[in-house]
PDB file of C-alpha atoms in Angstrom:
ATOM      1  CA  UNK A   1      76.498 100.036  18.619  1.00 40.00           C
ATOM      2  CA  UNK A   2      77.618  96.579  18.045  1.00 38.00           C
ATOM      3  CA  UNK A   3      78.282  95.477  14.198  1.00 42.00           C
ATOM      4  CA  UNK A   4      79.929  92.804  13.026  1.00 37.00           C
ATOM      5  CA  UNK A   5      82.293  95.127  10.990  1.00 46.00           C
ATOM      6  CA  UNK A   6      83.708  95.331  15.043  1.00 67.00           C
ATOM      7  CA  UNK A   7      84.792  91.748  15.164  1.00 76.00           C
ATOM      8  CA  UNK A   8      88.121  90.309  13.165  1.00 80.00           C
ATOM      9  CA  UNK A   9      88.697  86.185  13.755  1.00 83.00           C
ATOM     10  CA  UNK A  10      92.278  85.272  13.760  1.00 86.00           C
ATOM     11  CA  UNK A  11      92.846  81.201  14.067  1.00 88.00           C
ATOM     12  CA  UNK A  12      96.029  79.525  13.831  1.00 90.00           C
ATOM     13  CA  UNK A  13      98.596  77.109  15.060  1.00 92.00           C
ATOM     14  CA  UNK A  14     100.758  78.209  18.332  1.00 94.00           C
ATOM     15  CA  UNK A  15     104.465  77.439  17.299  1.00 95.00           C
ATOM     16  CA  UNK A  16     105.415  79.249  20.892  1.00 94.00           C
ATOM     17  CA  UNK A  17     104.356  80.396  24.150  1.00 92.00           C
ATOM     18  CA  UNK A  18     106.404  82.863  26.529  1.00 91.00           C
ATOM     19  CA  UNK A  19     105.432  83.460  29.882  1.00 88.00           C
ATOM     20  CA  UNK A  20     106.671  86.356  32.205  1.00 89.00           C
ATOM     21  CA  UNK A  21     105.444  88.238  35.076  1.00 85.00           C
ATOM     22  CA  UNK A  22     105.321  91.787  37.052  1.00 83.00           C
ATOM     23  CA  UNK A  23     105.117  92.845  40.086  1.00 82.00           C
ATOM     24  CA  UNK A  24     103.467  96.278  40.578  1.00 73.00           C
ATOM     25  CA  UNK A  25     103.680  97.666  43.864  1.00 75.00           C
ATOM     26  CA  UNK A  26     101.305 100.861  45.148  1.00 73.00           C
ATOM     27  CA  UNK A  27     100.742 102.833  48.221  1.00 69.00           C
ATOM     28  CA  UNK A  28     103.267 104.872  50.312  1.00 67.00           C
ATOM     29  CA  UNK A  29     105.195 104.599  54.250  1.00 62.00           C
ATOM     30  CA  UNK A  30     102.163 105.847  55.619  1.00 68.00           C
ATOM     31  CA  UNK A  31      99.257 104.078  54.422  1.00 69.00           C
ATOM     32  CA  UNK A  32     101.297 100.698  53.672  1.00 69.00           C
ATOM     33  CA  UNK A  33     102.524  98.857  50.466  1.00 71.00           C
ATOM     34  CA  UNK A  34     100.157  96.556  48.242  1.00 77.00           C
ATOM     35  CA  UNK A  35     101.574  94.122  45.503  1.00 77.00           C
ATOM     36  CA  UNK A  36      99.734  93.229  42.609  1.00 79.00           C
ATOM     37  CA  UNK A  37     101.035  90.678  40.134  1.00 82.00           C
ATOM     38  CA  UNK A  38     100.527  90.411  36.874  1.00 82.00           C
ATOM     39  CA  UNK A  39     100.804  86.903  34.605  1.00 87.00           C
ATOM     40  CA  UNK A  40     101.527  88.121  30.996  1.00 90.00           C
ATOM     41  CA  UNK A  41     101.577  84.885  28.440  1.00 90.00           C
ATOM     42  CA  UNK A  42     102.823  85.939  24.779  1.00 91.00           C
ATOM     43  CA  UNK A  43     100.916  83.579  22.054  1.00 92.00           C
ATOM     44  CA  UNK A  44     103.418  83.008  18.713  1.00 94.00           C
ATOM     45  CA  UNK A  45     100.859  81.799  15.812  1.00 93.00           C
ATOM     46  CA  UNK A  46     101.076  80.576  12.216  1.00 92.00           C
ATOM     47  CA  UNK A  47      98.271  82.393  10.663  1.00 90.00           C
ATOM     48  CA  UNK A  48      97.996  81.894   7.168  1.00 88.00           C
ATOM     49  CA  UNK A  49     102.042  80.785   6.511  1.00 89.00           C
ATOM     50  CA  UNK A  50     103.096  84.284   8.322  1.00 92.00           C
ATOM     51  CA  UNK A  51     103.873  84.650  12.148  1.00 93.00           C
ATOM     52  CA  UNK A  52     101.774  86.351  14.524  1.00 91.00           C
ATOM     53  CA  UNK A  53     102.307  87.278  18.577  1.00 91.00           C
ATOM     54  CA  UNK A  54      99.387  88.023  20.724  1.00 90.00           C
ATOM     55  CA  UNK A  55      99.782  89.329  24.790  1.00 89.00           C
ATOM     56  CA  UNK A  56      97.117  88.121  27.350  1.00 87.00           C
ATOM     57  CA  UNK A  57      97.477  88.970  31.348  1.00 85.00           C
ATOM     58  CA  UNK A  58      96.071  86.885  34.229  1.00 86.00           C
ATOM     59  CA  UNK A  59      94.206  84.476  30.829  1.00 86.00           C
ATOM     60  CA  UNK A  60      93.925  81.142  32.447  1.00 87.00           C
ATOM     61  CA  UNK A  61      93.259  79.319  29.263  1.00 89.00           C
ATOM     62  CA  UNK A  62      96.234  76.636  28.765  1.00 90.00           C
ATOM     63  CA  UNK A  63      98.106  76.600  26.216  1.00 91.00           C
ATOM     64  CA  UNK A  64     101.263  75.175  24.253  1.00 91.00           C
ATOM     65  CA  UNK A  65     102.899  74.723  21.148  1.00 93.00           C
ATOM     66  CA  UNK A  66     101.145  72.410  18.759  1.00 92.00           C
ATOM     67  CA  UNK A  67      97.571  73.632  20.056  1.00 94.00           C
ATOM     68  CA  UNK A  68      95.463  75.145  17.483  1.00 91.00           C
ATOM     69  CA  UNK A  69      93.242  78.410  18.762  1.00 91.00           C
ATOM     70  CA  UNK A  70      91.213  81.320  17.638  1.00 88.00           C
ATOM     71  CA  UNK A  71      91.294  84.535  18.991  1.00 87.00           C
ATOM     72  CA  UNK A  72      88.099  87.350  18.770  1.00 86.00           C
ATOM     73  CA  UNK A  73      89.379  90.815  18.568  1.00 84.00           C
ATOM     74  CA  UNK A  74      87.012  93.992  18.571  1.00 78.00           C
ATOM     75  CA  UNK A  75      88.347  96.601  16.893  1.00 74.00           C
ATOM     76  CA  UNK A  76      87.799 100.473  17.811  1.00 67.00           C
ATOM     77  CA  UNK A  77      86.270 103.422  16.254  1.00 64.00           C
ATOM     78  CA  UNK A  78      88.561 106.762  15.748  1.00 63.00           C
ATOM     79  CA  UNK A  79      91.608 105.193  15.255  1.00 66.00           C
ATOM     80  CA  UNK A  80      91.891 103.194  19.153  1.00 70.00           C
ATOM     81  CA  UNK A  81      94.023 100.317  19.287  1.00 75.00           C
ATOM     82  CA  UNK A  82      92.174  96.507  19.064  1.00 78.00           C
ATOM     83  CA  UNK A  83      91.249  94.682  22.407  1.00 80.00           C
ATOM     84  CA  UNK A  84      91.155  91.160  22.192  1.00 83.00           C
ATOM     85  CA  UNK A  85      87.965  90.232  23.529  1.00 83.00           C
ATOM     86  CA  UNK A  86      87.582  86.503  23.584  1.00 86.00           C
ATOM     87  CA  UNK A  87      90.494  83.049  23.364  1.00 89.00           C
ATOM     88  CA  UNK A  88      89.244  79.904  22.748  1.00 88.00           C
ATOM     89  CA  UNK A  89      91.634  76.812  22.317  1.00 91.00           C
ATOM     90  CA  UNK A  90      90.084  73.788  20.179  1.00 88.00           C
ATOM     91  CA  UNK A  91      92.270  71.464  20.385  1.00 89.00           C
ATOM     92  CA  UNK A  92      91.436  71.468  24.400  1.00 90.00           C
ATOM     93  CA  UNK A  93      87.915  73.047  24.436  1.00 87.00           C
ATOM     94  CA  UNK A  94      89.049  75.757  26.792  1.00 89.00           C
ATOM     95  CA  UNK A  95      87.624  79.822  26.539  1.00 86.00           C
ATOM     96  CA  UNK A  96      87.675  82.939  28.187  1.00 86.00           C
ATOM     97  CA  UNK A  97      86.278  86.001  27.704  1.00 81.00           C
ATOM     98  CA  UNK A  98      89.119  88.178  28.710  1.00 76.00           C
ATOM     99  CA  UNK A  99      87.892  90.447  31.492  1.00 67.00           C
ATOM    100  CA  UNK A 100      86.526  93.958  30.691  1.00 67.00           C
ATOM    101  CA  UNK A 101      87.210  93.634  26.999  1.00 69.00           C
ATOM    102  CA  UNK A 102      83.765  93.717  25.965  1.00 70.00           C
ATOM    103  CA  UNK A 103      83.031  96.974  27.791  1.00 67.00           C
ATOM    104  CA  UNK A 104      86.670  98.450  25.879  1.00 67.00           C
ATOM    105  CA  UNK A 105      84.940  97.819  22.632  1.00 68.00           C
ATOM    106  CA  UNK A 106      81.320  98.848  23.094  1.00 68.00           C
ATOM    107  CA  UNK A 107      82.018 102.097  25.096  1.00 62.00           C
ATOM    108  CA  UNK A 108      82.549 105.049  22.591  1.00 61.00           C
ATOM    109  CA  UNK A 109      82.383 108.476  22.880  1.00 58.00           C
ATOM    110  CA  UNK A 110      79.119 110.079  21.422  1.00 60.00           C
ATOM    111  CA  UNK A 111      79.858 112.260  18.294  1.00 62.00           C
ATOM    112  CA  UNK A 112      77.040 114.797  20.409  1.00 67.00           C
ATOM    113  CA  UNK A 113      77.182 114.935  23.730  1.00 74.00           C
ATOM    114  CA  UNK A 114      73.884 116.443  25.937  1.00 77.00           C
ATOM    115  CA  UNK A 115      74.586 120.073  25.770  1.00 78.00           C
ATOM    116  CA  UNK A 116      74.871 120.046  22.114  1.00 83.00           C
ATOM    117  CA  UNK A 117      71.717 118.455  21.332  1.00 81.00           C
ATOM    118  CA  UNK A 118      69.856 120.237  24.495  1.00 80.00           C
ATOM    119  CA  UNK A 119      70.902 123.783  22.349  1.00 83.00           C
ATOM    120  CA  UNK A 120      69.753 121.553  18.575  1.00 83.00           C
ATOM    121  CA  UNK A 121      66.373 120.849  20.588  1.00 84.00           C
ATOM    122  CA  UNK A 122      65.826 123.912  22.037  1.00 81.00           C
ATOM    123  CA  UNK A 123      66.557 125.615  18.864  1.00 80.00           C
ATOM    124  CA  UNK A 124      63.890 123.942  16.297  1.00 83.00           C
ATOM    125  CA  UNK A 125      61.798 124.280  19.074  1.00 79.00           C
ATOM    126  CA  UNK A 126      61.878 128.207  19.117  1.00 75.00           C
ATOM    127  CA  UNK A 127      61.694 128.038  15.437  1.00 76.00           C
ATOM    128  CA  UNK A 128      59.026 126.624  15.149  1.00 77.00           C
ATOM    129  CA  UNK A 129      57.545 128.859  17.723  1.00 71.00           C
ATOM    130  CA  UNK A 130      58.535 131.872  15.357  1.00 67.00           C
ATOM    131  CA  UNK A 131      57.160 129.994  12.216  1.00 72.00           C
ATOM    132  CA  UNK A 132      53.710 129.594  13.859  1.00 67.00           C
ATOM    133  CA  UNK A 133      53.442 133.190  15.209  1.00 63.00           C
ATOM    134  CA  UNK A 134      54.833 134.792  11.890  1.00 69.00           C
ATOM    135  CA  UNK A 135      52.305 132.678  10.329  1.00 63.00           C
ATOM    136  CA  UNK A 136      49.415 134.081  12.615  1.00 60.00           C
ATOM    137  CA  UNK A 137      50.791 137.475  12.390  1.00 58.00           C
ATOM    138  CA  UNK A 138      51.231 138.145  15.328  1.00 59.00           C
ATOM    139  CA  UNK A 139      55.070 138.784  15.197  1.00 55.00           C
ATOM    140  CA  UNK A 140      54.620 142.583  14.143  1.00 61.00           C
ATOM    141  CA  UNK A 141      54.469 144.915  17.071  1.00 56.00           C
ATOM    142  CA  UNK A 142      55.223 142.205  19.525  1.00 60.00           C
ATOM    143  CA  UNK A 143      59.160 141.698  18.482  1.00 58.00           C
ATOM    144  CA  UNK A 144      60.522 143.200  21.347  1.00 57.00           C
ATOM    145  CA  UNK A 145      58.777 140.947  23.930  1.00 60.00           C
ATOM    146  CA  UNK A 146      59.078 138.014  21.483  1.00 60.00           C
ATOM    147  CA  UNK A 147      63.159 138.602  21.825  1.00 64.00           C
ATOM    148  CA  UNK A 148      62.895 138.495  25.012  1.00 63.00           C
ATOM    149  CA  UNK A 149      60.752 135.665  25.721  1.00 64.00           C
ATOM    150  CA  UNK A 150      62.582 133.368  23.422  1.00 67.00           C
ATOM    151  CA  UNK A 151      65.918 134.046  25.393  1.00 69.00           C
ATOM    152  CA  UNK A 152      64.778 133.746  28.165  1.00 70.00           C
ATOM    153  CA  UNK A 153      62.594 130.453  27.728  1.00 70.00           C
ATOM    154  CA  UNK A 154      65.633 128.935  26.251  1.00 71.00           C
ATOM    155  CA  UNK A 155      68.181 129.747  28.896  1.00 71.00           C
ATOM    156  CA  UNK A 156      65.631 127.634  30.985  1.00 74.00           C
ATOM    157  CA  UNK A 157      65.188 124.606  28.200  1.00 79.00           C
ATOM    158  CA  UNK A 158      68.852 123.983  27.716  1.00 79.00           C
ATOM    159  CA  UNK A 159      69.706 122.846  30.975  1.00 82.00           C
ATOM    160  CA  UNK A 160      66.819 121.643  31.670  1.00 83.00           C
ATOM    161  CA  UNK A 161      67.317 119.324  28.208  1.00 82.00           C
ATOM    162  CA  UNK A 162      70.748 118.971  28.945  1.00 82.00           C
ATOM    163  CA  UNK A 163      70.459 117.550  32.279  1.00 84.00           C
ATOM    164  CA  UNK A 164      67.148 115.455  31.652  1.00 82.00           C
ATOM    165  CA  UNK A 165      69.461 113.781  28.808  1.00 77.00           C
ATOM    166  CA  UNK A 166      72.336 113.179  31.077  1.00 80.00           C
ATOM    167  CA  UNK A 167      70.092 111.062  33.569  1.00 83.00           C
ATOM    168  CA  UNK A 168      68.737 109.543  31.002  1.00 77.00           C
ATOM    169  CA  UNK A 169      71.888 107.842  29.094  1.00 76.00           C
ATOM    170  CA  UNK A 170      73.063 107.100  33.233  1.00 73.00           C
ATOM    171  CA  UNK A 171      69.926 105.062  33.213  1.00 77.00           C
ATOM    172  CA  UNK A 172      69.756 103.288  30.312  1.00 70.00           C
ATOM    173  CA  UNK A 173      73.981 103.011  29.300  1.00 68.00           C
ATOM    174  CA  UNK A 174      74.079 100.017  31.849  1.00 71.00           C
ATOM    175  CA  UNK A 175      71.028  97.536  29.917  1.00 69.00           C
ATOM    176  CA  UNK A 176      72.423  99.163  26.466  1.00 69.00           C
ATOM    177  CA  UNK A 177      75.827  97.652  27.194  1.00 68.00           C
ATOM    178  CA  UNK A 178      74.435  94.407  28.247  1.00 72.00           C
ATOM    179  CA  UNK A 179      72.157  94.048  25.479  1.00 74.00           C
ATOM    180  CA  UNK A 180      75.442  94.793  23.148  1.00 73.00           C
ATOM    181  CA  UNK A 181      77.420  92.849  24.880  1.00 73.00           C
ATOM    182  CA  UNK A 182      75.049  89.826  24.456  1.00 75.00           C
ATOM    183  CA  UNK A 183      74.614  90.790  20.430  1.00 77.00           C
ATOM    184  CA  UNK A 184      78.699  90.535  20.000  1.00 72.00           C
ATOM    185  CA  UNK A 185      78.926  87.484  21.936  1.00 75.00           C
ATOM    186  CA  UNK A 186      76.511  85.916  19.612  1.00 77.00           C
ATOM    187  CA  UNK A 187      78.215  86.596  17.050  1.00 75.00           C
ATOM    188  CA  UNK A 188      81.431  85.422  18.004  1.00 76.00           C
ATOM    189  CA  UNK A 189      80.423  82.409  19.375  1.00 77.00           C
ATOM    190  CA  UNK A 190      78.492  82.117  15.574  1.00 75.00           C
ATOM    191  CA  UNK A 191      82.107  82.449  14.064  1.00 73.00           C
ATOM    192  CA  UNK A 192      83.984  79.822  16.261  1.00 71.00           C
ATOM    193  CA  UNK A 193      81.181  77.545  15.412  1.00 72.00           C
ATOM    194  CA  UNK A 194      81.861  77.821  11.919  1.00 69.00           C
ATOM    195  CA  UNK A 195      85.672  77.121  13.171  1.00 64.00           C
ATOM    196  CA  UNK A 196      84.832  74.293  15.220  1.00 63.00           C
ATOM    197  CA  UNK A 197      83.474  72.673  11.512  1.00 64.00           C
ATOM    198  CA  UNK A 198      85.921  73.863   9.802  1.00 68.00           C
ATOM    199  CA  UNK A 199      88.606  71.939  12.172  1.00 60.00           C
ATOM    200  CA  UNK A 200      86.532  68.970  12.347  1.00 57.00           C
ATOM    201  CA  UNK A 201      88.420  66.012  10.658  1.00 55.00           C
ATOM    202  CA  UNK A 202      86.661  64.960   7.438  1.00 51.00           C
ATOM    203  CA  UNK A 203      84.502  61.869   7.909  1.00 54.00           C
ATOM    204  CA  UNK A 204      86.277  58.274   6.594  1.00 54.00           C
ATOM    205  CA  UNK A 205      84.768  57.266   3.177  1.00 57.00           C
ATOM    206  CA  UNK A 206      82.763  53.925   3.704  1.00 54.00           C
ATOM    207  CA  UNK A 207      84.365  51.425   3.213  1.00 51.00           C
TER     208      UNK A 207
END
């Protein structure tokens, strides 16, 4: 699920930082009022001689202008917008992973959910069935019954497929996501690595 086709490096100079905040307020007269704010700090980088801005809420990763950072951004199948998953600042060693960005990325939509391939399943399975019995002969003179028991036996597989699939992905989605998570984090921390050396100041020529 993870490939590195997902993750885009951006790394640049900050020439500005903005910061704002919101207050978001929830509940009703009965129940009470809560009030939630919200930090938002907008990043202005030089990328590559052209001007960039990035948003970040609640980051705690200090910045200002002069700094040089990198970001990590996943990027989305079927057309979904980029999260920014990761902001690192090298000129003060600070990082965060920015909270439930990783899980934004990873989680996708399956092109076939459990229904669908409980009905695929269920159908090679009775065609097989039918290959092995016309192959016996023993389809002629029992077609009636053989109607009948394949529509029956497969109004009792489907669901049965269907549902047995559902548990299964409930199971299993949690160490999937964790094992993905740990494959993109890899490889982003292989990228700043290779940006850390890049940044390094060239050693002095002996004298």
């Amino acid at each position: 699920m993870a490939q590195p086709s997902k993750i885009e490096q951006v790394t640049g100079d900050v020439v500005n930082v903005q910061f704002s905040s919101e207050t978001h307020v929830s509940g009703d007269g009965r129940r009470g009022f809560q009030s939630r704010i919200s930090n938002k700090m907008r990043l202005f980088l030089m990328v590559d001689g052209k001007e960039q801005h990035h948003d970040f809420i609640n980051c705690t990763v200090g910045v200002r202008e002069g700094h040089r950072v990198s970001l990590a951004i996943g990027r989305r199948s079927r057309g979904a917008p980029p999260v920014r998953l990761m902001l690192v600042n090298h000129t003060t060693g600070q990082r965060e992973e920015l909270a439930g960005a990783m899980n934004q990325v990873l989680a996708r939509k399956p092109w076939f959910g459990p229904w669908t391939k409980a009905v695929a399943i269920t159908l090679v399975i009775q065609g097989l069935g039918w290959l092995v019995w016309s192959l016996l002969g023993r389809v002629e003179g029992h077609m009636g019954p053989l109607i009948g028991f394949t529509l029956i036996s497969t109004l009792g597989m489907v669901p049965l497929l269907a549902f047995g699939m559902m548990a299964f992905d409930h199971l299993t989605r949690k160490g999937r996501l964790a094992d993905d998570a740990d494959r993109l984090r890899a490889e982003i921390e292989g990228r700043l690595q290779l940006q850390a050396q890049a940044n390094a100041p060239a050693p002095k020529p002996a004298a």
